[in-house]
Structures are given as structure tokens and as C-alpha cells.
Coordinates of C-alpha atoms and ligand atoms in Angstrom, one line a residue:
M40 CA 112.8 102.7 106.4
T41 CA 111.9 106.4 105.7
T42 CA 114.8 109.3 104.2
A43 CA 115.6 112.8 105.6
A44 CA 113.2 114.2 102.8
A45 CA 110.4 112.0 103.6
Y46 CA 111.1 112.7 107.1
A47 CA 111.2 116.3 106.7
D48 CA 108.2 117.1 104.8
Y49 CA 106.1 114.8 108.1
G50 CA 103.5 116.8 109.8
P51 CA 104.2 117.5 114.1
K52 CA 101.7 115.1 114.3
L53 CA 103.3 112.3 112.4
K54 CA 106.5 113.1 113.7
G55 CA 105.1 113.2 117.2
L56 CA 104.2 109.2 116.8
L57 CA 107.5 108.2 116.0
A58 CA 109.2 106.6 119.0
G59 CA 113.1 106.4 117.5
R60 CA 114.7 107.7 114.7
I61 CA 118.3 107.1 113.9
V62 CA 120.3 108.7 110.9
T63 CA 121.8 106.7 108.6
D64 CA 123.4 106.5 105.0
F65 CA 121.7 104.9 102.4
A66 CA 124.4 105.3 99.7
R67 CA 126.4 102.7 101.6
P68 CA 124.0 100.4 102.6
D69 CA 126.5 97.7 104.4
R70 CA 126.9 100.4 106.6
A71 CA 123.3 101.5 106.9
L72 CA 122.6 97.6 107.5
D73 CA 124.8 97.4 110.9
E74 CA 124.0 101.2 112.3
I75 CA 120.7 100.0 111.5
T76 CA 120.6 96.6 113.1
A77 CA 122.3 98.2 115.8
F78 CA 119.8 100.7 116.7
A79 CA 116.9 98.3 115.6
R80 CA 118.4 95.5 118.2
R81 CA 118.7 98.2 120.8
R82 CA 115.1 99.3 120.8
G83 CA 113.0 95.5 120.1
V84 CA 112.1 96.5 116.6
G85 CA 109.8 94.2 116.0
A86 CA 109.3 94.9 112.0
V87 CA 110.6 96.0 108.9
L88 CA 108.8 97.7 106.0
T89 CA 109.8 99.8 103.0
V90 CA 107.3 101.5 100.5
N91 CA 110.6 102.8 99.1
E92 CA 111.5 100.6 95.5
Y93 CA 115.5 101.1 96.4
L94 CA 115.7 100.1 99.8
T95 CA 114.0 96.2 100.0
E96 CA 117.4 95.1 99.6
L97 CA 118.6 96.2 102.5
A98 CA 114.9 95.9 103.8
A99 CA 115.9 92.1 102.9
H100 CA 119.6 92.0 104.8
L101 CA 117.7 93.4 107.9
C102 CA 114.9 91.6 108.4
A103 CA 116.7 88.6 108.2
E104 CA 119.4 90.2 110.8
L105 CA 116.9 90.9 113.3
G106 CA 115.2 86.9 112.7
V107 CA 111.3 88.9 111.8
P108 CA 109.4 88.5 108.8
G109 CA 110.6 89.8 105.3
N110 CA 112.5 88.3 101.7
A111 CA 115.0 86.5 100.9
P112 CA 118.6 88.4 101.5
D113 CA 120.3 86.3 99.4
R114 CA 117.6 87.2 96.3
A115 CA 116.9 90.9 97.2
G116 CA 118.5 92.1 94.7
A117 CA 117.2 90.5 92.1
A118 CA 113.8 92.5 92.3
R119 CA 115.4 95.6 91.7
D120 CA 118.6 95.0 89.4
K121 CA 116.8 94.3 86.5
A122 CA 120.3 92.1 85.2
A123 CA 119.8 89.5 88.4
M124 CA 115.8 89.5 87.6
A125 CA 116.8 88.6 83.9
K126 CA 118.7 85.7 85.8
A127 CA 116.3 85.0 87.6
F128 CA 113.4 84.2 86.1
T129 CA 115.6 82.6 83.5
A130 CA 116.9 80.2 86.3
A131 CA 113.3 79.7 87.4
G132 CA 111.4 79.3 84.3
T133 CA 110.2 83.0 84.3
R134 CA 108.4 83.8 80.9
A135 CA 110.7 87.2 80.1
P136 CA 111.8 89.1 77.4
H137 CA 115.5 88.3 76.5
T138 CA 117.8 90.8 78.1
V139 CA 121.7 91.6 77.9
P140 CA 123.1 93.4 80.5
V141 CA 125.7 95.7 77.8
R142 CA 129.1 98.0 79.4
S143 CA 130.0 99.0 76.7
D144 CA 129.8 100.0 73.0
A145 CA 131.0 97.3 71.2
E146 CA 128.4 94.8 73.2
L147 CA 126.1 97.1 72.9
R148 CA 126.7 96.3 69.2
A149 CA 126.8 92.2 69.8
A150 CA 123.3 92.5 71.6
L151 CA 121.4 94.7 69.4
A152 CA 122.6 91.5 66.4
D153 CA 121.7 89.1 68.7
P154 CA 118.2 87.6 66.8
R155 CA 117.0 87.3 70.5
V156 CA 116.3 91.0 70.1
G157 CA 115.7 92.2 67.3
F158 CA 113.8 95.6 66.8
P159 CA 112.4 97.8 68.1
C160 CA 114.2 96.5 71.4
V161 CA 114.0 98.4 74.7
V162 CA 117.5 99.8 76.4
K163 CA 116.9 100.5 80.3
P164 CA 119.2 101.6 83.5
R165 CA 119.9 98.1 84.9
S166 CA 118.6 99.5 88.1
G167 CA 116.5 102.9 87.2
A168 CA 112.5 103.6 88.0
G169 CA 109.3 105.2 87.0
S170 CA 110.7 105.0 83.3
A171 CA 113.0 107.2 84.0
G172 CA 116.2 106.8 81.5
I173 CA 114.1 104.2 79.0
T174 CA 113.9 104.2 75.3
V175 CA 112.0 102.2 72.8
V176 CA 114.5 102.0 69.6
S177 CA 113.7 100.8 66.7
D178 CA 116.5 102.2 64.8
P179 CA 119.8 100.9 65.0
A180 CA 121.2 104.5 64.9
D181 CA 119.7 105.8 67.8
A182 CA 120.9 103.0 70.4
S183 CA 124.1 104.8 70.9
A184 CA 122.3 108.0 72.4
A185 CA 119.3 105.6 74.1
A186 CA 122.1 103.9 76.0
D187 CA 123.7 107.4 77.2
G188 CA 120.1 108.1 78.3
A189 CA 119.8 105.2 80.6
R190 CA 123.6 105.5 81.7
E191 CA 122.4 109.2 83.0
V192 CA 120.3 108.2 85.2
V193 CA 121.0 107.9 88.5
G194 CA 119.2 106.6 91.6
P195 CA 118.8 108.3 95.0
Y196 CA 121.6 107.2 96.9
G197 CA 124.1 107.5 94.3
S198 CA 125.6 105.7 91.8
D199 CA 123.3 103.0 91.9
G200 CA 121.4 103.8 88.6
G201 CA 123.4 103.5 85.3
D202 CA 126.6 103.5 86.4
S203 CA 126.3 100.0 87.1
G204 CA 125.0 99.4 84.0
V205 CA 122.4 98.8 80.8
L206 CA 120.2 96.7 79.4
V207 CA 119.2 95.8 76.2
Q208 CA 115.6 94.0 76.4
A209 CA 113.4 92.2 73.0
Y210 CA 110.2 94.4 73.0
V211 CA 107.0 92.8 73.7
A212 CA 103.8 94.0 72.1
G213 CA 100.3 93.3 73.7
T214 CA 98.8 95.1 77.0
E215 CA 100.1 96.4 80.0
Y216 CA 98.9 95.1 83.4
S217 CA 99.9 94.9 86.4
V218 CA 99.5 92.6 89.6
E219 CA 99.0 93.8 92.7
S220 CA 100.4 90.6 95.6
F221 CA 100.9 89.9 98.7
T222 CA 103.0 87.3 100.0
Q223 CA 103.0 85.8 104.0
N224 CA 104.7 82.8 104.9
G225 CA 105.0 81.7 101.4
D226 CA 101.7 81.8 100.4
T227 CA 100.6 84.8 97.9
T228 CA 96.9 86.8 97.2
H229 CA 96.6 88.5 94.1
L230 CA 94.7 91.6 95.6
A231 CA 93.5 92.9 91.6
V232 CA 94.9 93.1 88.1
T233 CA 96.2 96.6 86.7
R234 CA 95.1 97.9 83.1
K235 CA 98.0 100.5 82.6
Q236 CA 97.6 103.5 80.0
V237 CA 101.5 104.2 78.2
T238 CA 102.4 106.6 76.0
G239 CA 104.0 105.1 72.8
G240 CA 106.9 106.1 70.8
A241 CA 110.1 106.2 72.3
Q242 CA 109.3 106.3 75.9
R243 CA 106.7 104.9 78.3
V244 CA 105.1 106.8 80.7
E245 CA 102.4 105.7 82.8
T246 CA 99.5 107.7 81.7
G247 CA 96.4 106.1 84.0
H248 CA 95.7 102.7 85.8
T249 CA 92.2 100.7 86.4
L250 CA 91.6 97.9 87.9
P251 CA 89.9 95.2 89.1
V252 CA 90.5 94.4 85.1
S253 CA 88.6 91.5 84.7
L254 CA 90.5 89.0 82.2
P255 CA 89.5 86.0 80.6
P256 CA 90.0 82.7 83.2
T257 CA 93.2 81.5 81.4
V258 CA 94.5 84.8 80.7
E259 CA 94.0 85.4 84.7
A260 CA 95.2 82.1 85.1
A261 CA 98.4 82.5 82.7
V262 CA 99.3 86.1 84.4
Y263 CA 99.2 84.6 87.9
R264 CA 100.5 81.6 86.8
E265 CA 103.3 83.8 85.7
V266 CA 103.9 86.9 88.4
E267 CA 104.0 84.0 91.2
A268 CA 107.3 82.2 89.2
A269 CA 108.3 85.8 89.7
I270 CA 107.6 86.3 93.3
R271 CA 109.6 83.3 94.1
A272 CA 112.4 84.2 91.9
T273 CA 112.9 86.8 93.2
G274 CA 112.8 85.4 96.7
I275 CA 109.5 87.2 97.9
R276 CA 108.4 85.5 100.9
H277 CA 106.6 87.6 103.5
G278 CA 105.3 91.4 101.8
A279 CA 104.4 93.5 99.1
S280 CA 105.0 93.4 95.4
H281 CA 104.0 94.5 92.2
T282 CA 104.6 92.8 89.0
E283 CA 104.1 94.9 84.9
V284 CA 103.3 92.2 83.1
I285 CA 102.7 92.1 79.0
V286 CA 99.7 90.4 77.8
S287 CA 99.6 89.2 74.1
G288 CA 97.9 86.9 71.8
D289 CA 101.6 84.7 72.5
G290 CA 100.7 84.6 76.6
C291 CA 102.2 87.0 79.3
M292 CA 105.7 88.3 79.4
V293 CA 106.4 89.6 82.8
I294 CA 108.5 92.9 82.2
E295 CA 109.4 93.7 85.6
I296 CA 108.9 93.3 89.8
G297 CA 109.4 95.2 92.5
A298 CA 109.2 93.9 96.2
R299 CA 106.8 97.3 97.2
L300 CA 103.2 98.5 97.1
G301 CA 102.2 99.6 93.6
A302 CA 103.3 103.1 93.0
G303 CA 100.9 105.9 91.0
Q304 CA 98.1 105.8 93.4
I305 CA 97.2 102.1 92.6
G306 CA 96.8 102.0 96.8
V307 CA 94.4 105.0 96.7
L308 CA 92.1 102.7 94.1
I309 CA 92.2 99.4 95.9
Q310 CA 91.5 101.3 98.7
H311 CA 88.5 102.8 97.3
A312 CA 87.4 99.9 95.3
L313 CA 87.7 97.3 97.2
G314 CA 88.1 98.4 100.6
I315 CA 91.7 96.8 100.8
D316 CA 93.4 99.0 103.0
M317 CA 97.7 97.8 101.5
W318 CA 99.3 100.0 104.2
A319 CA 97.6 98.3 107.1
A320 CA 98.4 94.7 105.0
L321 CA 102.1 95.7 104.3
L322 CA 102.5 95.9 108.6
D323 CA 100.2 93.1 109.3
V324 CA 102.5 91.1 107.1
A325 CA 105.5 92.5 108.3
L326 CA 104.6 91.6 112.2
G327 CA 103.7 88.4 111.3
R328 CA 99.9 89.0 112.0
P329 CA 97.6 87.9 109.5
A330 CA 97.1 90.3 106.6
A331 CA 92.8 91.8 105.7
L332 CA 93.0 91.3 102.3
A333 CA 89.8 90.5 101.4
P334 CA 87.4 93.4 100.0
S335 CA 85.2 94.8 100.8
A336 CA 83.6 96.7 98.6
R337 CA 82.8 95.3 94.7
G338 CA 83.4 99.1 92.7
Y339 CA 86.1 100.0 90.2
A340 CA 88.5 102.7 90.1
A341 CA 90.8 104.8 87.7
V342 CA 93.9 107.1 88.1
R343 CA 94.3 109.9 85.1
F344 CA 97.7 111.2 85.1
V345 CA 98.2 114.7 83.7
T346 CA 100.9 115.4 81.3
S347 CA 102.4 118.7 79.3
P348 CA 103.0 118.0 75.6
H349 CA 106.0 119.9 75.4
T350 CA 108.8 121.5 77.3
G351 CA 108.1 125.0 78.5
R352 CA 106.4 127.1 81.5
L353 CA 102.7 126.4 83.0
T354 CA 101.3 129.7 82.6
S355 CA 98.0 128.3 83.4
L356 CA 95.7 125.6 84.6
Y357 CA 91.4 125.3 84.1
G358 CA 89.6 122.2 84.5
F359 CA 91.6 120.3 86.9
P360 CA 89.1 118.3 89.1
R361 CA 88.0 118.8 92.8
T362 CA 87.8 116.4 95.1
G363 CA 83.8 115.3 95.6
P364 CA 81.4 112.3 94.7
G365 CA 83.1 109.5 92.5
V366 CA 86.1 112.0 92.6
P367 CA 88.2 110.4 95.9
F368 CA 91.8 112.0 95.2
V369 CA 93.8 115.0 93.0
R370 CA 97.2 116.3 92.9
W371 CA 98.0 118.9 91.4
R372 CA 102.2 118.9 91.8
V373 CA 103.2 121.7 89.8
A374 CA 102.9 126.1 90.4
I375 CA 101.9 128.1 88.2
G376 CA 105.0 129.8 87.0
G377 CA 106.7 126.0 87.0
L378 CA 108.8 124.9 84.4
V379 CA 107.3 121.5 82.9
R380 CA 108.5 119.0 80.1
E381 CA 106.7 117.1 77.7
P382 CA 106.9 113.3 79.4
G383 CA 110.3 111.4 78.9
A384 CA 109.6 109.2 82.6
N385 CA 106.7 109.5 85.1
V386 CA 108.4 112.2 87.8
H387 CA 107.2 114.9 84.5
R388 CA 103.7 113.9 85.4
L389 CA 101.5 117.1 86.5
G390 CA 98.8 115.8 88.5
S391 CA 96.9 113.0 89.2
F392 CA 92.7 112.7 89.9
V393 CA 91.2 109.1 91.1
V394 CA 87.5 108.4 90.1
T395 CA 85.6 105.9 91.5
G396 CA 82.0 104.2 90.7
L397 CA 80.5 100.7 90.8
D398 CA 80.5 99.8 87.2
A399 CA 83.9 99.7 85.0
G400 CA 83.0 101.0 81.8
E401 CA 81.2 104.3 83.3
V402 CA 84.4 105.4 85.7
E403 CA 86.6 104.6 82.5
E404 CA 84.5 107.3 80.8
R405 CA 84.2 110.0 83.9
A406 CA 88.2 109.6 83.8
D407 CA 88.7 110.0 79.8
V408 CA 85.8 113.4 80.5
L409 CA 87.4 114.8 82.9
L410 CA 90.6 114.8 81.9
R411 CA 89.5 116.1 78.5
R412 CA 88.5 119.3 80.2
V413 CA 91.6 119.8 81.9
R414 CA 93.4 122.4 79.8
I415 CA 97.0 124.0 80.5
H416 CA 98.5 126.3 78.4
V417 CA 102.7 126.3 78.8
E418 CA 104.3 128.9 77.2
A419 CA 107.9 127.9 75.3
V420 CA 110.8 129.0 77.1
P421 CA 113.1 130.3 74.8
E422 CA 116.6 129.0 73.7
N423 CA 118.9 131.1 72.0
T424 CA 116.2 133.1 70.5
G425 CA 115.1 134.8 72.8
Q426 CA 111.5 133.7 71.7
V427 CA 108.2 133.1 73.6
R428 CA 106.3 130.4 71.6
P429 CA 103.1 130.9 73.6
A430 CA 100.7 127.5 73.2
S431 CA 97.2 126.4 74.7
T432 CA 96.8 122.9 74.5
S433 CA 94.2 120.4 75.8
A434 CA 96.5 118.0 78.2
I435 CA 95.1 115.1 77.6
A436 CA 97.7 112.2 77.2
P437 CA 97.7 110.4 74.3
Ligands
ADP530 N1 110.7 94.4 77.1 C1 109.4 95.8 76.8 N2 108.6 95.4 75.8 C2 107.9 96.5 76.0 N3 107.5 97.7 76.7 C3 108.5 97.8 77.4 C4 109.5 96.3 77.9 N4 110.6 97.2 78.7 C5 109.9 98.4 79.4 N5 108.9 98.7 78.9 C6 108.1 99.8 78.6 O1 108.6 100.5 79.6 C7 107.9 101.5 80.8 C8 109.1 101.1 81.7 O2 109.8 100.4 81.7 P1 109.6 98.7 83.3 O3 110.9 97.9 83.0 O4 109.1 98.8 83.5 O5 111.6 100.0 84.0 P2 110.9 101.1 85.0 O6 111.4 99.9 86.7 O7 111.3 102.2 85.2 O8 109.6 101.1 85.4 C9 107.0 100.0 81.1 O9 105.6 100.0 81.9 C10 106.8 99.6 79.2 O10 105.7 99.6 79.0
MG531 MG1 108.3 100.2 85.7

């Protein structure tokens, strides 16, 4: 499943490969389900898949309607809506931070007073993604503004963001990882553990990923146990999953799960480090064919994201890497003259590049050296004063 905007960006070659298309409205999932089901039956469609987190629930329902491999439709919402996710985790015994849905200021105050939440705590939208609208709240006085920020997040298909509510969650200290997994007929294979670099402070934006990370065996076993519990809890039976966890001396806590491939170039990292084509695997799983999930390479890969230290207009960029040996992928997203923001969500990242190699430490070091070479110049945009404050800055993320 794709969107009209994504389709518009397809090149002529890709458009030429498509056997057909249907236009429907993802903001009306019931109607979309009926329309796509009818289309798929007419065309004899044999598989349904999506790489779009917001469409995973619809995809599960379509798979069930069409009788093709997919996830449990009655639980698919729990891999999207973080309130349902928290309930599913509790029911399945998955270790996860205590989570309280709040719909009013009174409920917010009650949640903050709950000893299972405490301070700092995390305020987040129920069905957001990409760190949008997430605030780590250390001072009770900041909680109401944080809840407003979470409420403002609106998903791509209308009001499935903040309108559906806000959550207050216990804060988990520790190191953040994600696990990329594929499940076929209920059997799960983990492809890699990825270590995340995340900004500190009130907003948490992912600024780097490195994989594969090798954890001490007991820690790895604990991580995989919780990830598998999260996969079962959310009814993932046939498909990819991306599970985010935080590991500390107290063990492993699951922060969230998505019934999709990892974003943020994780697929590119896996392809280059381990030789696994996650997109081909996704298609195989959707078609009910055995997926090729064994690594054919034993390398390492890291991605680094460039962020702006403050809001303003991007006036110059120097030192951004080009593709070449050991740098298979680069992407810059903002034109010179464009507005940039200090990162409040993943969407504010300006660009990214991937570094690969055969030595884990060397890959990490080279990625950081290349990031330090990136220089951006951001001119403050005057608000009411009419003044422009230029600032030359290193683009390195904290
Ligand atoms: N309970 C928590 N404890 C500590 N950090 C958290 C917690 N919840 C979220 N975060 C931080 O915020 C980031 C985004 O939160 P997450 O729940 O993953 O939302 P999203 O769906 O937007 O990615 C996480 O990657 C993590 O750094
Ligand atoms: Mg996340």
C-alpha cells in the first residue's frame, strides 16, 4: 500500500511496472478496507504489504479479508496505538514502562501523582511516530505544555494523532536499542540489534544507528525474550517488526513496537552490513514464501543524521560526505535557503549518510569523524526585531 504523494514521486520506470492502482482514502479506514478488498478480489491479488507504519492495521485487516499471510487483525491496532500497546504488553507480561492515557488536565495531574509514573516522565501522543510531540518532563510545571504539544501531533491521515489522546509514561533510563525481526507463521528471526544515538533533553530525536551490536549473551537473551513477547502481544504473525527497547542494570524494557521495517536507513544498514535484503524478505513473507534471512556478509554499518543546532535559514553547507568506498548512501534533504529547526522530531533531521566496514569500532569512529566535518551555517530568521543573527556552527548532534 502506498500513498498518492508517494505514487506521484515514482519514476516512469516504476510506474510502468505497476499492473494497476486504486485511489482510496486512508483517513476512512473502513471504506478503504472495503474498496481495496473489492479491488484486490477483482485483480486476484496474492499478497498485501506496507512499509508505512500508519497503514499496518489496515494491512492486517486486508490480509484477513483476502486470506493472505498477515498479522492478527484484532490485535493489529496495538502495534499502532500506544495506549492499546501498553494494555497488550501488560496482558502478555511484556516488560514495559507504566503508561497512563490522559484525556483532561485532571487526568494529567492524577497521572503525574501516580507513584508508578514519577519524575522524569514521558508525555507522548497515543499514535504518533518519529518522536513527534514527545517530551521528557522533569518539572510538573512543564507537563501541561507537553500534553498540548502531544495533542498537536496529527497523523498523515487526519485526526489519528493527538486527537485520540495523550499518554503519560514512566521514564526508563538506560541505553536504547532497536531489534529488527521477521515473523513467519509465528516463528520469529531477529536480524540485528541496533544501538541508537538519541538527543538528550526534553525532546528525543534519533541521531544515529549502528548495527549489528553484540550484547553480552544474558542481555541479548533478555532483549530477545521481551521483543518476542511484544511481537506475540501485538499479533504479529507474518511480517516485519521493529521493536525499540531500553536496557539498564534492571534489564530490558520495551518502549514500542511497529509492525513494519525499521526506518531511518536501518534497511540500508542491514543490506550493507549483513547482506540481507529486507524489502525482498518482506515481499516473500507477504507471499507466504520462505524469506532469505541468513546473513551473507559479516560487516558493520552506521548511519549519522545531521541536525541544526537552532532554528533559522540554512545559508551554507560544507563537508557533507559523498558516496564512495565505505560510504554507500548519502541523502541531504534541505535546499540552501530553506528553513531548518533545532530537532524536535526525526523529521527535522537535515540529512544522513551511511558508513560501512568490517570493524565495528572503525565504522563508528569514521562515522563520527565524517559527521564532525559537516559544517552548516544557519542564519536566525528575524521574528519581530528585524535583526538577523548569523551563527556558524558545527552540525554535530549531541
Ligand atoms: N518511557 C520512556 N523512557 C525513556 N525514554 C523514552 C520513553 N518513551 C520514549 N522515550 C524516548 O523518546 C523517543 C521516542 O519515543 P517513542 O515512544 O519511540 O515514539 P515514536 O513512536 O515517536 O518513535 C524514544 O526513542 C526514546 O528516546
Ligand atoms: Mg520510537
